[in-house]
N, CA, C and O atoms as CSV, one atom per row, in Angstrom:
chain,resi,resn,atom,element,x,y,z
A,1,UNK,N,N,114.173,84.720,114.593
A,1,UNK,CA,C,115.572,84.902,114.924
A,1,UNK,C,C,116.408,84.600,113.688
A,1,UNK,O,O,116.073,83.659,112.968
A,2,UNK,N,N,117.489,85.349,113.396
A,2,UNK,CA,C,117.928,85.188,112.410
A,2,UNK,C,C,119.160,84.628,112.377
A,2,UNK,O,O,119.158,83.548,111.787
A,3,UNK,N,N,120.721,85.139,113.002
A,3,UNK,CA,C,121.977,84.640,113.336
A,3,UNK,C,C,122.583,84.842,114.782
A,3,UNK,O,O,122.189,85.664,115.609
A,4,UNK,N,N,123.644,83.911,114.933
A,4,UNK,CA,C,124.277,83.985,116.126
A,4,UNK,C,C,124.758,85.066,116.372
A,4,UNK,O,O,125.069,85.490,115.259
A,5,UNK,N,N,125.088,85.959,117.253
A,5,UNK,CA,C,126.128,87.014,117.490
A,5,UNK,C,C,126.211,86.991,119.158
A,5,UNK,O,O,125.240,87.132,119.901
A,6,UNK,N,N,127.561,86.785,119.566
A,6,UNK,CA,C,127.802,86.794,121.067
A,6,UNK,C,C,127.254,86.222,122.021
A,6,UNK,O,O,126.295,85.500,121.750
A,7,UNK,N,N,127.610,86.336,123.206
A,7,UNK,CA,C,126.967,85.578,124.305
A,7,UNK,C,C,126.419,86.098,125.225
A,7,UNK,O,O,126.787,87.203,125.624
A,8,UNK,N,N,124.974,85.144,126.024
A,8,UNK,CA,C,124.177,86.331,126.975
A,8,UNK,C,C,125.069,85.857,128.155
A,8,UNK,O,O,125.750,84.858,128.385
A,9,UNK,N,N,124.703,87.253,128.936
A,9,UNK,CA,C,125.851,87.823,130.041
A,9,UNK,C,C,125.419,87.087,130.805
A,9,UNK,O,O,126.137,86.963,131.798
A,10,UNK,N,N,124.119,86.243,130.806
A,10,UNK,CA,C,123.211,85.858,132.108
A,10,UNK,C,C,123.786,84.405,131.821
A,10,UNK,O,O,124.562,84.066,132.715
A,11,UNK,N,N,123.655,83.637,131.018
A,11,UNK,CA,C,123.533,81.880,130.710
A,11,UNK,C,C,124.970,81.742,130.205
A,11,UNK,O,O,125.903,81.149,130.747
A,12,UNK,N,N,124.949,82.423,129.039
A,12,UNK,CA,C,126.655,82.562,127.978
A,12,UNK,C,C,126.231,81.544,127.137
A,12,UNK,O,O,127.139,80.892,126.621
A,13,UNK,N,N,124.954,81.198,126.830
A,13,UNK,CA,C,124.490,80.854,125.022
A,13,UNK,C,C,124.586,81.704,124.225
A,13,UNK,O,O,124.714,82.854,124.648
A,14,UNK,N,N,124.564,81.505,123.038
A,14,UNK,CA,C,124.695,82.422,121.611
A,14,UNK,C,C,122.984,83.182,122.127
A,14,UNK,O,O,122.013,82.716,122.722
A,15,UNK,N,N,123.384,84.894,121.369
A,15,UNK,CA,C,122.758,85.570,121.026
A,15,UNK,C,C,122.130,85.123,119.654
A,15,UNK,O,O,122.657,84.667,118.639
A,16,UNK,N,N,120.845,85.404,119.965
A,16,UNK,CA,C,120.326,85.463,117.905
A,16,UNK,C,C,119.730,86.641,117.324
A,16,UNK,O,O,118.508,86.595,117.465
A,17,UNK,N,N,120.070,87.539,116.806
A,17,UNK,CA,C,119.053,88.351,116.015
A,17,UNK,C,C,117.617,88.269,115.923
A,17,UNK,O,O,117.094,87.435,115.184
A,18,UNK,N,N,116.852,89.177,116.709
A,18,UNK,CA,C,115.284,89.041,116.554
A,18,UNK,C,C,115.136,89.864,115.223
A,18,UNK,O,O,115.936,90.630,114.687
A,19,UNK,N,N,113.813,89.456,114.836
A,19,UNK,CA,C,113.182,89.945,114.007
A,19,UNK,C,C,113.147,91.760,113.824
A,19,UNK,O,O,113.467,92.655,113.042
A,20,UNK,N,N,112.499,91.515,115.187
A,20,UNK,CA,C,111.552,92.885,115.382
A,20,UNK,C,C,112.837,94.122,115.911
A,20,UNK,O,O,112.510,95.298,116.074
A,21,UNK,N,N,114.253,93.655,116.127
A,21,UNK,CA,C,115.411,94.423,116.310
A,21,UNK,C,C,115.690,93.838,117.474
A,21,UNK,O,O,114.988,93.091,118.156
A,22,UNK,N,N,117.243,94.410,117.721
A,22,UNK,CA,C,118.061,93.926,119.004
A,22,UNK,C,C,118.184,92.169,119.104
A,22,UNK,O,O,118.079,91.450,118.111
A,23,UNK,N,N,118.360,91.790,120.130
A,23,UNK,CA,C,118.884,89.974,120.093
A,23,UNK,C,C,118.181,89.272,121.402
A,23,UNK,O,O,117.754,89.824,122.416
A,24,UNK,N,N,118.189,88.636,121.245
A,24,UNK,CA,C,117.654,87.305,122.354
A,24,UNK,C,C,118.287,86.117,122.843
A,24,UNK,O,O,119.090,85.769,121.978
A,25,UNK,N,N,118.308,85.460,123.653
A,25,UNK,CA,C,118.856,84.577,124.062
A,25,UNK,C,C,118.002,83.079,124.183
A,25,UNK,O,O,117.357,82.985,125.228
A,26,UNK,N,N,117.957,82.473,123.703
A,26,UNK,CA,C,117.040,81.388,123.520
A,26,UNK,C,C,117.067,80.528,124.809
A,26,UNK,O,O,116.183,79.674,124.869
A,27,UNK,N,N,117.597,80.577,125.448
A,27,UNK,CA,C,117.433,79.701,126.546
A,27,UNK,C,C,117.015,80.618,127.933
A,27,UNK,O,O,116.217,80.397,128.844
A,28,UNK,N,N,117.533,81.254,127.773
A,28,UNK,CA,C,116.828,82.465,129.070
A,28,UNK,C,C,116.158,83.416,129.225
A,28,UNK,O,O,115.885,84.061,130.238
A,29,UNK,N,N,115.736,83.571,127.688
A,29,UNK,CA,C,115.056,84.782,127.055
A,29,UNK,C,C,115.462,86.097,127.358
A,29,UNK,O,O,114.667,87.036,127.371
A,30,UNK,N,N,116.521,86.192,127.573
A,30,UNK,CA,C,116.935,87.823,127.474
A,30,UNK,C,C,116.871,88.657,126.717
A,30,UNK,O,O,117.419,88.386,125.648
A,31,UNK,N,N,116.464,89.527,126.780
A,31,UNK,CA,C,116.590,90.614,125.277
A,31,UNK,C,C,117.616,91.256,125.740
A,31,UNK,O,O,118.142,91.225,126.853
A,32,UNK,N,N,117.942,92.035,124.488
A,32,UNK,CA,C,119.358,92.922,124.943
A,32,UNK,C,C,119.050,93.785,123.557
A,32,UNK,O,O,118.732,93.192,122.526
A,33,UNK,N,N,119.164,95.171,123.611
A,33,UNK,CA,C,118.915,96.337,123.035
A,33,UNK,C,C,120.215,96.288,122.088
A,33,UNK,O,O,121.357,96.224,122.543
A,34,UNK,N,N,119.898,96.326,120.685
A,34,UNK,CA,C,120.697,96.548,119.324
A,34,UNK,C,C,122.034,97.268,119.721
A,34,UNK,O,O,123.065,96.598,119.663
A,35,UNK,N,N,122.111,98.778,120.179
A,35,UNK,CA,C,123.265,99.252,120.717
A,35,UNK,C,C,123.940,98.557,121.605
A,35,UNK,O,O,125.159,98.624,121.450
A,36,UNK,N,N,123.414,97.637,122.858
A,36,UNK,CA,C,124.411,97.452,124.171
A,36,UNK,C,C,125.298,96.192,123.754
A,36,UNK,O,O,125.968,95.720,124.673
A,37,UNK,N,N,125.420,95.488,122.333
A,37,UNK,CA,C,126.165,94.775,122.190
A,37,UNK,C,C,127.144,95.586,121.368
A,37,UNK,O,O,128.128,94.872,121.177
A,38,UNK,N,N,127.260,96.479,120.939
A,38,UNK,CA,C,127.941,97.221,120.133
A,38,UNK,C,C,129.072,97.853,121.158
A,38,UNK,O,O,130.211,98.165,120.812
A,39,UNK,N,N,128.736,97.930,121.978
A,39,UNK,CA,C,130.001,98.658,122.700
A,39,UNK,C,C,130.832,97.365,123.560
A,39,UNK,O,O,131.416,97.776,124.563
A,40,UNK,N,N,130.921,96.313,123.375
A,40,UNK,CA,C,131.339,95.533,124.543
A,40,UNK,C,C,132.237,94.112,123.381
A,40,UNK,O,O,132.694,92.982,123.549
A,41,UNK,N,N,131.979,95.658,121.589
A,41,UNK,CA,C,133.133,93.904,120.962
A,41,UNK,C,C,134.377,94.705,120.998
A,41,UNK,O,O,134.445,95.925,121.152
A,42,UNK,N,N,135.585,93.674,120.800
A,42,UNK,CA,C,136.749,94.041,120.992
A,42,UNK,C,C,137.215,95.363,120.182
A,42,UNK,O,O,138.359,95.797,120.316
């Protein structure tokens, strides 16, 4: 994981950058697909 970006929709901890693409949520393990945070910043 690399940096913070946004919050998961499920818990509302910081997102982190995976490795392998798209983001994760460290406490609930969510993944969330590279695009679906892209449409939902201000």
């Amino acid at each position: 994981m690399i940096h913070s970006y946004g919050r998961c929709q499920c818990c509302g901890e910081r997102l982190y950058e995976n490795a392998s693409g798209g983001y994760r949520c460290p406490n609930c393990r969510t993944d969330y697909a590279d695009g679906a945070l892209e449409s939902r910043l201000p």
